[in-house]
Amino acid sequence: MKDLVAAALAAAKERGQDVADVPLTAIATAAGVSRSTLLRRLGGSRGALDEAVRQAGVDPGGRRPVRERAVDAAARLVAERGLGGITLDAVADRAGCSLPSLHAVFEGRDGLLSAVFEAHGPLPDLEALAADPPEQLADTVRALYRLYAAALEHEPRIVPAVFADLFSRPDGPAARMMTAHLPRMVDGLGRLLLPHVEAGRLRPLPMPVLVQLLLGPVINHVLLRPVLEPALGAGLPSLDETIELFTEAYLRAVALP
């Protein structure tokens, strides 16, 4: 039975599912046997396999997949405690799953935090925007400001927690997370900005400078806005008004006639 448990866990990890949600055909393939042979060894029912998986310290599931429950639980814990306060034990307890399940699905804490950032960060929206970019440069800049402002305000507040950890611990989990996702961010931003550079609408500055001039103001503003609103009240422009001001300022700085 141990070889079947190992095959079931391997198939579940590959598919990102609970063991209970993995078809027997996929488990049989991972075990190198036919489905009929697998069923014969299980006595005609997968209940014995689920119980053996449970005895091995892994919740076979049947509820929402471990990945989904763990990402949701970890996101809530990050918002409550920051990245530094996250442990796999705490996530397993909040998600109602076992510690071996988390290791099997995410291969450790960094893998789990990376999945949290993937789910709650700006990458999916950035890639969607890059796949169907606005025609006008001003519309592109405005869309990027709105995208990153939304990511910073998104609940649970994962992106602000990432920046907090990044600034306080340059070698911490946020730095590793950003390093892992940076190629996709650079690719998405490049697909949106470089065509305007090549068309002569943007100054041919180094890509990091173009991006920092663009995103620096909105990141700084949205992170500080919860502090500024009580202090400035009606003197603080709305976020939409601020985005328009930032768009105008960026174009004055880097756009060519």
PDB file of C-alpha atoms in Angstrom:
ATOM      1  CA  MET A   1       0.000   0.000   0.000  1.00  0.00           C
ATOM      2  CA  LYS A   2       2.926   2.384   0.613  1.00  0.00           C
ATOM      3  CA  ASP A   3       3.704   2.557  -3.096  1.00  0.00           C
ATOM      4  CA  LEU A   4       0.080   3.424  -3.861  1.00  0.00           C
ATOM      5  CA  VAL A   5       0.062   6.136  -1.203  1.00  0.00           C
ATOM      6  CA  ALA A   6       3.237   7.603  -2.705  1.00  0.00           C
ATOM      7  CA  ALA A   7       1.690   7.485  -6.173  1.00  0.00           C
ATOM      8  CA  ALA A   8      -1.492   9.164  -4.940  1.00  0.00           C
ATOM      9  CA  LEU A   9       0.473  11.950  -3.244  1.00  0.00           C
ATOM     10  CA  ALA A  10       2.625  12.460  -6.345  1.00  0.00           C
ATOM     11  CA  ALA A  11      -0.423  12.673  -8.592  1.00  0.00           C
ATOM     12  CA  ALA A  12      -2.146  15.083  -6.190  1.00  0.00           C
ATOM     13  CA  LYS A  13       0.925  17.317  -6.075  1.00  0.00           C
ATOM     14  CA  GLU A  14       1.277  17.362  -9.856  1.00  0.00           C
ATOM     15  CA  ARG A  15      -2.381  18.283 -10.350  1.00  0.00           C
ATOM     16  CA  GLY A  16      -2.612  20.688  -7.398  1.00  0.00           C
ATOM     17  CA  GLN A  17      -5.535  18.759  -5.921  1.00  0.00           C
ATOM     18  CA  ASP A  18      -6.487  16.850  -2.804  1.00  0.00           C
ATOM     19  CA  VAL A  19      -5.882  13.118  -3.059  1.00  0.00           C
ATOM     20  CA  ALA A  20      -9.638  12.545  -2.876  1.00  0.00           C
ATOM     21  CA  ASP A  21     -10.127  14.688  -5.991  1.00  0.00           C
ATOM     22  CA  VAL A  22      -7.509  12.920  -8.125  1.00  0.00           C
ATOM     23  CA  PRO A  23      -9.056  10.396 -10.538  1.00  0.00           C
ATOM     24  CA  LEU A  24      -8.052   6.772 -10.001  1.00  0.00           C
ATOM     25  CA  THR A  25      -6.756   6.703 -13.561  1.00  0.00           C
ATOM     26  CA  ALA A  26      -4.188   9.381 -12.709  1.00  0.00           C
ATOM     27  CA  ILE A  27      -3.154   7.534  -9.540  1.00  0.00           C
ATOM     28  CA  ALA A  28      -2.824   4.286 -11.477  1.00  0.00           C
ATOM     29  CA  THR A  29      -0.618   6.011 -14.046  1.00  0.00           C
ATOM     30  CA  ALA A  30       1.602   7.436 -11.304  1.00  0.00           C
ATOM     31  CA  ALA A  31       1.838   3.950  -9.748  1.00  0.00           C
ATOM     32  CA  GLY A  32       2.684   2.339 -13.090  1.00  0.00           C
ATOM     33  CA  VAL A  33      -0.315  -0.011 -13.049  1.00  0.00           C
ATOM     34  CA  SER A  34      -3.642  -0.217 -14.828  1.00  0.00           C
ATOM     35  CA  ARG A  35      -6.796   1.178 -13.267  1.00  0.00           C
ATOM     36  CA  SER A  36      -8.244  -2.315 -12.914  1.00  0.00           C
ATOM     37  CA  THR A  37      -5.092  -3.497 -11.139  1.00  0.00           C
ATOM     38  CA  LEU A  38      -5.239  -0.505  -8.813  1.00  0.00           C
ATOM     39  CA  LEU A  39      -8.873  -1.212  -7.952  1.00  0.00           C
ATOM     40  CA  ARG A  40      -8.113  -4.876  -7.367  1.00  0.00           C
ATOM     41  CA  ARG A  41      -5.316  -4.000  -4.946  1.00  0.00           C
ATOM     42  CA  LEU A  42      -7.664  -1.579  -3.165  1.00  0.00           C
ATOM     43  CA  GLY A  43     -10.379  -4.200  -2.804  1.00  0.00           C
ATOM     44  CA  GLY A  44     -12.657  -2.513  -5.316  1.00  0.00           C
ATOM     45  CA  SER A  45     -12.954   0.886  -3.553  1.00  0.00           C
ATOM     46  CA  ARG A  46     -10.716   3.898  -3.080  1.00  0.00           C
ATOM     47  CA  GLY A  47     -11.786   4.196   0.563  1.00  0.00           C
ATOM     48  CA  ALA A  48      -8.830   2.020   1.598  1.00  0.00           C
ATOM     49  CA  LEU A  49      -6.441   4.337  -0.253  1.00  0.00           C
ATOM     50  CA  ASP A  50      -7.904   7.460   1.368  1.00  0.00           C
ATOM     51  CA  GLU A  51      -7.555   5.844   4.790  1.00  0.00           C
ATOM     52  CA  ALA A  52      -3.952   4.838   4.060  1.00  0.00           C
ATOM     53  CA  VAL A  53      -3.183   8.403   2.961  1.00  0.00           C
ATOM     54  CA  ARG A  54      -4.743   9.673   6.179  1.00  0.00           C
ATOM     55  CA  GLN A  55      -2.640   7.222   8.205  1.00  0.00           C
ATOM     56  CA  ALA A  56       0.430   8.638   6.435  1.00  0.00           C
ATOM     57  CA  GLY A  57      -0.371  12.031   7.934  1.00  0.00           C
ATOM     58  CA  VAL A  58      -2.003  13.627   4.897  1.00  0.00           C
ATOM     59  CA  ASP A  59      -5.614  14.734   4.707  1.00  0.00           C
ATOM     60  CA  PRO A  60      -7.018  13.067   1.563  1.00  0.00           C
ATOM     61  CA  GLY A  61      -9.493  15.946   1.231  1.00  0.00           C
ATOM     62  CA  GLY A  62     -12.819  15.865  -0.475  1.00  0.00           C
ATOM     63  CA  ARG A  63     -13.384  19.479   0.554  1.00  0.00           C
ATOM     64  CA  ARG A  64     -11.959  22.457  -1.305  1.00  0.00           C
ATOM     65  CA  PRO A  65      -8.446  21.599  -2.492  1.00  0.00           C
ATOM     66  CA  VAL A  66      -5.674  22.057   0.050  1.00  0.00           C
ATOM     67  CA  ARG A  67      -4.042  24.624  -2.249  1.00  0.00           C
ATOM     68  CA  GLU A  68      -7.097  26.895  -2.217  1.00  0.00           C
ATOM     69  CA  ARG A  69      -7.720  26.571   1.510  1.00  0.00           C
ATOM     70  CA  ALA A  70      -4.062  27.160   2.343  1.00  0.00           C
ATOM     71  CA  VAL A  71      -3.694  30.197   0.062  1.00  0.00           C
ATOM     72  CA  ASP A  72      -6.810  31.787   1.580  1.00  0.00           C
ATOM     73  CA  ALA A  73      -5.677  31.019   5.128  1.00  0.00           C
ATOM     74  CA  ALA A  74      -2.148  32.276   4.505  1.00  0.00           C
ATOM     75  CA  ALA A  75      -3.454  35.491   2.921  1.00  0.00           C
ATOM     76  CA  ARG A  76      -5.559  36.239   5.998  1.00  0.00           C
ATOM     77  CA  LEU A  77      -2.621  35.514   8.283  1.00  0.00           C
ATOM     78  CA  VAL A  78      -0.301  37.757   6.235  1.00  0.00           C
ATOM     79  CA  ALA A  79      -2.804  40.605   6.538  1.00  0.00           C
ATOM     80  CA  GLU A  80      -3.029  40.039  10.311  1.00  0.00           C
ATOM     81  CA  ARG A  81       0.614  39.327  11.159  1.00  0.00           C
ATOM     82  CA  GLY A  82       2.797  40.330   8.207  1.00  0.00           C
ATOM     83  CA  LEU A  83       5.020  37.958   6.262  1.00  0.00           C
ATOM     84  CA  GLY A  84       7.361  37.460   9.194  1.00  0.00           C
ATOM     85  CA  GLY A  85       4.557  36.085  11.350  1.00  0.00           C
ATOM     86  CA  ILE A  86       3.582  33.272   8.996  1.00  0.00           C
ATOM     87  CA  THR A  87       4.400  29.664   9.839  1.00  0.00           C
ATOM     88  CA  LEU A  88       3.250  26.545   8.055  1.00  0.00           C
ATOM     89  CA  ASP A  89       1.865  25.256  11.341  1.00  0.00           C
ATOM     90  CA  ALA A  90      -0.369  28.332  11.659  1.00  0.00           C
ATOM     91  CA  VAL A  91      -1.530  28.020   8.057  1.00  0.00           C
ATOM     92  CA  ALA A  92      -2.283  24.310   8.441  1.00  0.00           C
ATOM     93  CA  ASP A  93      -4.309  25.014  11.574  1.00  0.00           C
ATOM     94  CA  ARG A  94      -6.272  27.872   9.931  1.00  0.00           C
ATOM     95  CA  ALA A  95      -6.824  25.930   6.691  1.00  0.00           C
ATOM     96  CA  GLY A  96      -7.835  22.697   8.424  1.00  0.00           C
ATOM     97  CA  CYS A  97      -5.202  20.588   6.706  1.00  0.00           C
ATOM     98  CA  SER A  98      -2.080  18.712   7.757  1.00  0.00           C
ATOM     99  CA  LEU A  99       1.487  19.993   7.684  1.00  0.00           C
ATOM    100  CA  PRO A 100       2.609  17.209   5.290  1.00  0.00           C
ATOM    101  CA  SER A 101      -0.163  18.316   2.903  1.00  0.00           C
ATOM    102  CA  LEU A 102       1.297  21.829   2.757  1.00  0.00           C
ATOM    103  CA  HIS A 103       4.792  20.490   2.107  1.00  0.00           C
ATOM    104  CA  ALA A 104       3.451  18.198  -0.603  1.00  0.00           C
ATOM    105  CA  VAL A 105       1.557  20.982  -2.386  1.00  0.00           C
ATOM    106  CA  PHE A 106       3.879  23.975  -1.939  1.00  0.00           C
ATOM    107  CA  GLU A 107       7.311  22.503  -1.168  1.00  0.00           C
ATOM    108  CA  GLY A 108       7.761  24.796   1.795  1.00  0.00           C
ATOM    109  CA  ARG A 109       6.928  28.262   3.087  1.00  0.00           C
ATOM    110  CA  ASP A 110       8.375  30.193   0.163  1.00  0.00           C
ATOM    111  CA  GLY A 111       6.246  28.219  -2.269  1.00  0.00           C
ATOM    112  CA  LEU A 112       3.129  28.970  -0.243  1.00  0.00           C
ATOM    113  CA  LEU A 113       3.894  32.700  -0.036  1.00  0.00           C
ATOM    114  CA  SER A 114       4.586  32.762  -3.764  1.00  0.00           C
ATOM    115  CA  ALA A 115       1.138  31.259  -4.388  1.00  0.00           C
ATOM    116  CA  VAL A 116      -0.417  33.904  -2.112  1.00  0.00           C
ATOM    117  CA  PHE A 117       1.239  36.692  -4.095  1.00  0.00           C
ATOM    118  CA  GLU A 118       0.133  35.081  -7.346  1.00  0.00           C
ATOM    119  CA  ALA A 119      -3.470  35.036  -6.116  1.00  0.00           C
ATOM    120  CA  HIS A 120      -3.604  38.496  -4.527  1.00  0.00           C
ATOM    121  CA  GLY A 121      -0.904  40.507  -6.298  1.00  0.00           C
ATOM    122  CA  PRO A 122      -0.966  42.490  -9.560  1.00  0.00           C
ATOM    123  CA  LEU A 123       0.491  39.840 -11.885  1.00  0.00           C
ATOM    124  CA  PRO A 124      -2.699  38.309 -13.345  1.00  0.00           C
ATOM    125  CA  ASP A 125      -4.174  41.745 -14.110  1.00  0.00           C
ATOM    126  CA  LEU A 126      -0.859  43.001 -15.501  1.00  0.00           C
ATOM    127  CA  GLU A 127      -0.588  40.051 -17.864  1.00  0.00           C
ATOM    128  CA  ALA A 128      -4.212  40.482 -18.941  1.00  0.00           C
ATOM    129  CA  LEU A 129      -3.570  44.165 -19.695  1.00  0.00           C
ATOM    130  CA  ALA A 130      -0.384  43.331 -21.615  1.00  0.00           C
ATOM    131  CA  ALA A 131      -2.304  40.788 -23.697  1.00  0.00           C
ATOM    132  CA  ASP A 132      -4.799  43.483 -24.781  1.00  0.00           C
ATOM    133  CA  PRO A 133      -3.058  46.860 -24.334  1.00  0.00           C
ATOM    134  CA  PRO A 134      -4.691  50.257 -24.913  1.00  0.00           C
ATOM    135  CA  GLU A 135      -3.676  51.986 -28.122  1.00  0.00           C
ATOM    136  CA  GLN A 136      -2.883  55.372 -26.592  1.00  0.00           C
ATOM    137  CA  LEU A 137       0.117  55.953 -24.327  1.00  0.00           C
ATOM    138  CA  ALA A 138      -1.925  58.029 -21.861  1.00  0.00           C
ATOM    139  CA  ASP A 139      -4.507  55.248 -21.576  1.00  0.00           C
ATOM    140  CA  THR A 140      -1.747  52.706 -20.950  1.00  0.00           C
ATOM    141  CA  VAL A 141      -0.204  54.801 -18.179  1.00  0.00           C
ATOM    142  CA  ARG A 142      -3.611  55.456 -16.614  1.00  0.00           C
ATOM    143  CA  ALA A 143      -4.502  51.742 -16.732  1.00  0.00           C
ATOM    144  CA  LEU A 144      -1.225  50.805 -15.039  1.00  0.00           C
ATOM    145  CA  TYR A 145      -1.815  53.314 -12.266  1.00  0.00           C
ATOM    146  CA  ARG A 146      -5.300  51.963 -11.653  1.00  0.00           C
ATOM    147  CA  LEU A 147      -4.053  48.374 -11.751  1.00  0.00           C
ATOM    148  CA  TYR A 148      -1.326  48.911  -9.150  1.00  0.00           C
ATOM    149  CA  ALA A 149      -3.537  51.116  -6.960  1.00  0.00           C
ATOM    150  CA  ALA A 150      -6.151  48.333  -6.926  1.00  0.00           C
ATOM    151  CA  ALA A 151      -3.505  45.746  -6.039  1.00  0.00           C
ATOM    152  CA  LEU A 152      -2.271  47.868  -3.140  1.00  0.00           C
ATOM    153  CA  GLU A 153      -5.806  48.403  -1.803  1.00  0.00           C
ATOM    154  CA  HIS A 154      -6.930  44.800  -2.363  1.00  0.00           C
ATOM    155  CA  GLU A 155      -8.153  42.934   0.724  1.00  0.00           C
ATOM    156  CA  PRO A 156      -6.502  41.066   2.291  1.00  0.00           C
ATOM    157  CA  ARG A 157      -3.659  43.590   1.984  1.00  0.00           C
ATOM    158  CA  ILE A 158      -0.921  41.317   0.691  1.00  0.00           C
ATOM    159  CA  VAL A 159       1.067  43.760  -1.471  1.00  0.00           C
ATOM    160  CA  PRO A 160       1.588  46.315   1.348  1.00  0.00           C
ATOM    161  CA  ALA A 161       2.763  43.460   3.579  1.00  0.00           C
ATOM    162  CA  VAL A 162       5.234  42.427   0.867  1.00  0.00           C
ATOM    163  CA  PHE A 163       6.653  45.960   0.681  1.00  0.00           C
ATOM    164  CA  ALA A 164       6.888  46.188   4.470  1.00  0.00           C
ATOM    165  CA  ASP A 165       8.911  42.989   4.618  1.00  0.00           C
ATOM    166  CA  LEU A 166      10.998  43.969   1.590  1.00  0.00           C
ATOM    167  CA  PHE A 167      12.058  47.282   3.135  1.00  0.00           C
ATOM    168  CA  SER A 168      12.761  45.835   6.571  1.00  0.00           C
ATOM    169  CA  ARG A 169      14.474  42.612   5.473  1.00  0.00           C
ATOM    170  CA  PRO A 170      16.150  42.828   2.040  1.00  0.00           C
ATOM    171  CA  ASP A 171      17.019  39.119   2.264  1.00  0.00           C
ATOM    172  CA  GLY A 172      13.656  37.982   3.656  1.00  0.00           C
ATOM    173  CA  PRO A 173      10.763  36.062   2.094  1.00  0.00           C
ATOM    174  CA  ALA A 174       9.418  39.129   0.246  1.00  0.00           C
ATOM    175  CA  ALA A 175      12.739  39.567  -1.538  1.00  0.00           C
ATOM    176  CA  ARG A 176      12.728  35.925  -2.623  1.00  0.00           C
ATOM    177  CA  MET A 177       9.102  36.253  -3.719  1.00  0.00           C
ATOM    178  CA  MET A 178       9.819  39.366  -5.783  1.00  0.00           C
ATOM    179  CA  THR A 179      12.880  37.737  -7.356  1.00  0.00           C
ATOM    180  CA  ALA A 180      10.769  34.755  -8.408  1.00  0.00           C
ATOM    181  CA  HIS A 181       8.050  36.921  -9.971  1.00  0.00           C
ATOM    182  CA  LEU A 182      10.246  39.704 -11.368  1.00  0.00           C
ATOM    183  CA  PRO A 183      10.710  38.158 -14.843  1.00  0.00           C
ATOM    184  CA  ARG A 184       6.944  38.083 -15.383  1.00  0.00           C
ATOM    185  CA  MET A 185       6.541  41.650 -14.115  1.00  0.00           C
ATOM    186  CA  VAL A 186       9.320  42.923 -16.369  1.00  0.00           C
ATOM    187  CA  ASP A 187       7.854  41.063 -19.324  1.00  0.00           C
ATOM    188  CA  GLY A 188       4.371  42.489 -18.762  1.00  0.00           C
ATOM    189  CA  LEU A 189       5.583  46.060 -18.266  1.00  0.00           C
ATOM    190  CA  GLY A 190       7.930  45.766 -21.230  1.00  0.00           C
ATOM    191  CA  ARG A 191       5.108  44.645 -23.516  1.00  0.00           C
ATOM    192  CA  LEU A 192       3.157  47.744 -22.468  1.00  0.00           C
ATOM    193  CA  LEU A 193       5.904  50.394 -22.530  1.00  0.00           C
ATOM    194  CA  LEU A 194       8.560  49.331 -25.038  1.00  0.00           C
ATOM    195  CA  PRO A 195       6.305  49.625 -28.115  1.00  0.00           C
ATOM    196  CA  HIS A 196       5.844  53.314 -27.220  1.00  0.00           C
ATOM    197  CA  VAL A 197       9.617  53.719 -26.875  1.00  0.00           C
ATOM    198  CA  GLU A 198      10.146  52.109 -30.284  1.00  0.00           C
ATOM    199  CA  ALA A 199       7.452  54.328 -31.807  1.00  0.00           C
ATOM    200  CA  GLY A 200       9.163  57.461 -30.478  1.00  0.00           C
ATOM    201  CA  ARG A 201       6.429  58.337 -27.997  1.00  0.00           C
ATOM    202  CA  LEU A 202       8.494  57.628 -24.869  1.00  0.00           C
ATOM    203  CA  ARG A 203      12.051  58.705 -24.129  1.00  0.00           C
ATOM    204  CA  PRO A 204      14.444  55.746 -24.541  1.00  0.00           C
ATOM    205  CA  LEU A 205      15.355  55.563 -20.871  1.00  0.00           C
ATOM    206  CA  PRO A 206      16.533  52.322 -19.254  1.00  0.00           C
ATOM    207  CA  MET A 207      13.534  50.127 -18.556  1.00  0.00           C
ATOM    208  CA  PRO A 208      14.015  50.123 -14.735  1.00  0.00           C
ATOM    209  CA  VAL A 209      14.004  53.941 -14.755  1.00  0.00           C
ATOM    210  CA  LEU A 210      10.846  54.111 -16.890  1.00  0.00           C
ATOM    211  CA  VAL A 211       9.110  51.710 -14.509  1.00  0.00           C
ATOM    212  CA  GLN A 212      10.294  53.408 -11.321  1.00  0.00           C
ATOM    213  CA  LEU A 213       9.222  56.838 -12.574  1.00  0.00           C
ATOM    214  CA  LEU A 214       5.832  55.310 -13.349  1.00  0.00           C
ATOM    215  CA  LEU A 215       5.129  53.187 -10.286  1.00  0.00           C
ATOM    216  CA  GLY A 216       7.025  55.052  -7.565  1.00  0.00           C
ATOM    217  CA  PRO A 217       4.434  57.814  -7.100  1.00  0.00           C
ATOM    218  CA  VAL A 218       1.373  55.574  -6.996  1.00  0.00           C
ATOM    219  CA  ILE A 219       2.964  53.034  -4.637  1.00  0.00           C
ATOM    220  CA  ASN A 220       4.079  55.799  -2.280  1.00  0.00           C
ATOM    221  CA  HIS A 221       0.704  57.526  -2.424  1.00  0.00           C
ATOM    222  CA  VAL A 222      -1.514  54.482  -1.866  1.00  0.00           C
ATOM    223  CA  LEU A 223       0.660  53.131   0.954  1.00  0.00           C
ATOM    224  CA  LEU A 224       0.525  56.498   2.745  1.00  0.00           C
ATOM    225  CA  ARG A 225      -3.102  57.321   1.914  1.00  0.00           C
ATOM    226  CA  PRO A 226      -4.562  55.722   5.092  1.00  0.00           C
ATOM    227  CA  VAL A 227      -2.373  58.138   7.081  1.00  0.00           C
ATOM    228  CA  LEU A 228      -2.953  61.152   4.838  1.00  0.00           C
ATOM    229  CA  GLU A 229      -6.756  60.930   4.720  1.00  0.00           C
ATOM    230  CA  PRO A 230      -7.375  61.658   8.445  1.00  0.00           C
ATOM    231  CA  ALA A 231      -4.744  64.384   8.449  1.00  0.00           C
ATOM    232  CA  LEU A 232      -5.672  66.203   5.240  1.00  0.00           C
ATOM    233  CA  GLY A 233      -9.366  65.408   4.910  1.00  0.00           C
ATOM    234  CA  ALA A 234     -10.953  67.216   1.973  1.00  0.00           C
ATOM    235  CA  GLY A 235      -7.559  68.610   0.997  1.00  0.00           C
ATOM    236  CA  LEU A 236      -6.509  65.200  -0.294  1.00  0.00           C
ATOM    237  CA  PRO A 237      -7.634  64.540  -3.899  1.00  0.00           C
ATOM    238  CA  SER A 238      -9.618  61.381  -4.538  1.00  0.00           C
ATOM    239  CA  LEU A 239      -7.696  58.408  -5.824  1.00  0.00           C
ATOM    240  CA  ASP A 240      -9.139  58.854  -9.317  1.00  0.00           C
ATOM    241  CA  GLU A 241      -8.090  62.524  -9.330  1.00  0.00           C
ATOM    242  CA  THR A 242      -4.640  61.572  -8.059  1.00  0.00           C
ATOM    243  CA  ILE A 243      -4.226  58.995 -10.832  1.00  0.00           C
ATOM    244  CA  GLU A 244      -5.057  61.651 -13.434  1.00  0.00           C
ATOM    245  CA  LEU A 245      -2.475  64.000 -11.899  1.00  0.00           C
ATOM    246  CA  PHE A 246       0.169  61.263 -11.858  1.00  0.00           C
ATOM    247  CA  THR A 247      -0.622  60.365 -15.471  1.00  0.00           C
ATOM    248  CA  GLU A 248      -0.147  63.976 -16.585  1.00  0.00           C
ATOM    249  CA  ALA A 249       3.080  64.296 -14.590  1.00  0.00           C
ATOM    250  CA  TYR A 250       4.537  61.055 -15.998  1.00  0.00           C
ATOM    251  CA  LEU A 251       3.778  62.070 -19.566  1.00  0.00           C
ATOM    252  CA  ARG A 252       5.355  65.486 -19.036  1.00  0.00           C
ATOM    253  CA  ALA A 253       8.460  63.768 -17.686  1.00  0.00           C
ATOM    254  CA  VAL A 254       9.032  61.019 -20.251  1.00  0.00           C
ATOM    255  CA  ALA A 255       6.736  61.467 -23.263  1.00  0.00           C
ATOM    256  CA  LEU A 256       8.186  62.858 -26.491  1.00  0.00           C
ATOM    257  CA  PRO A 257       6.312  65.355 -28.694  1.00  0.00           C
TER     258      PRO A 257
END
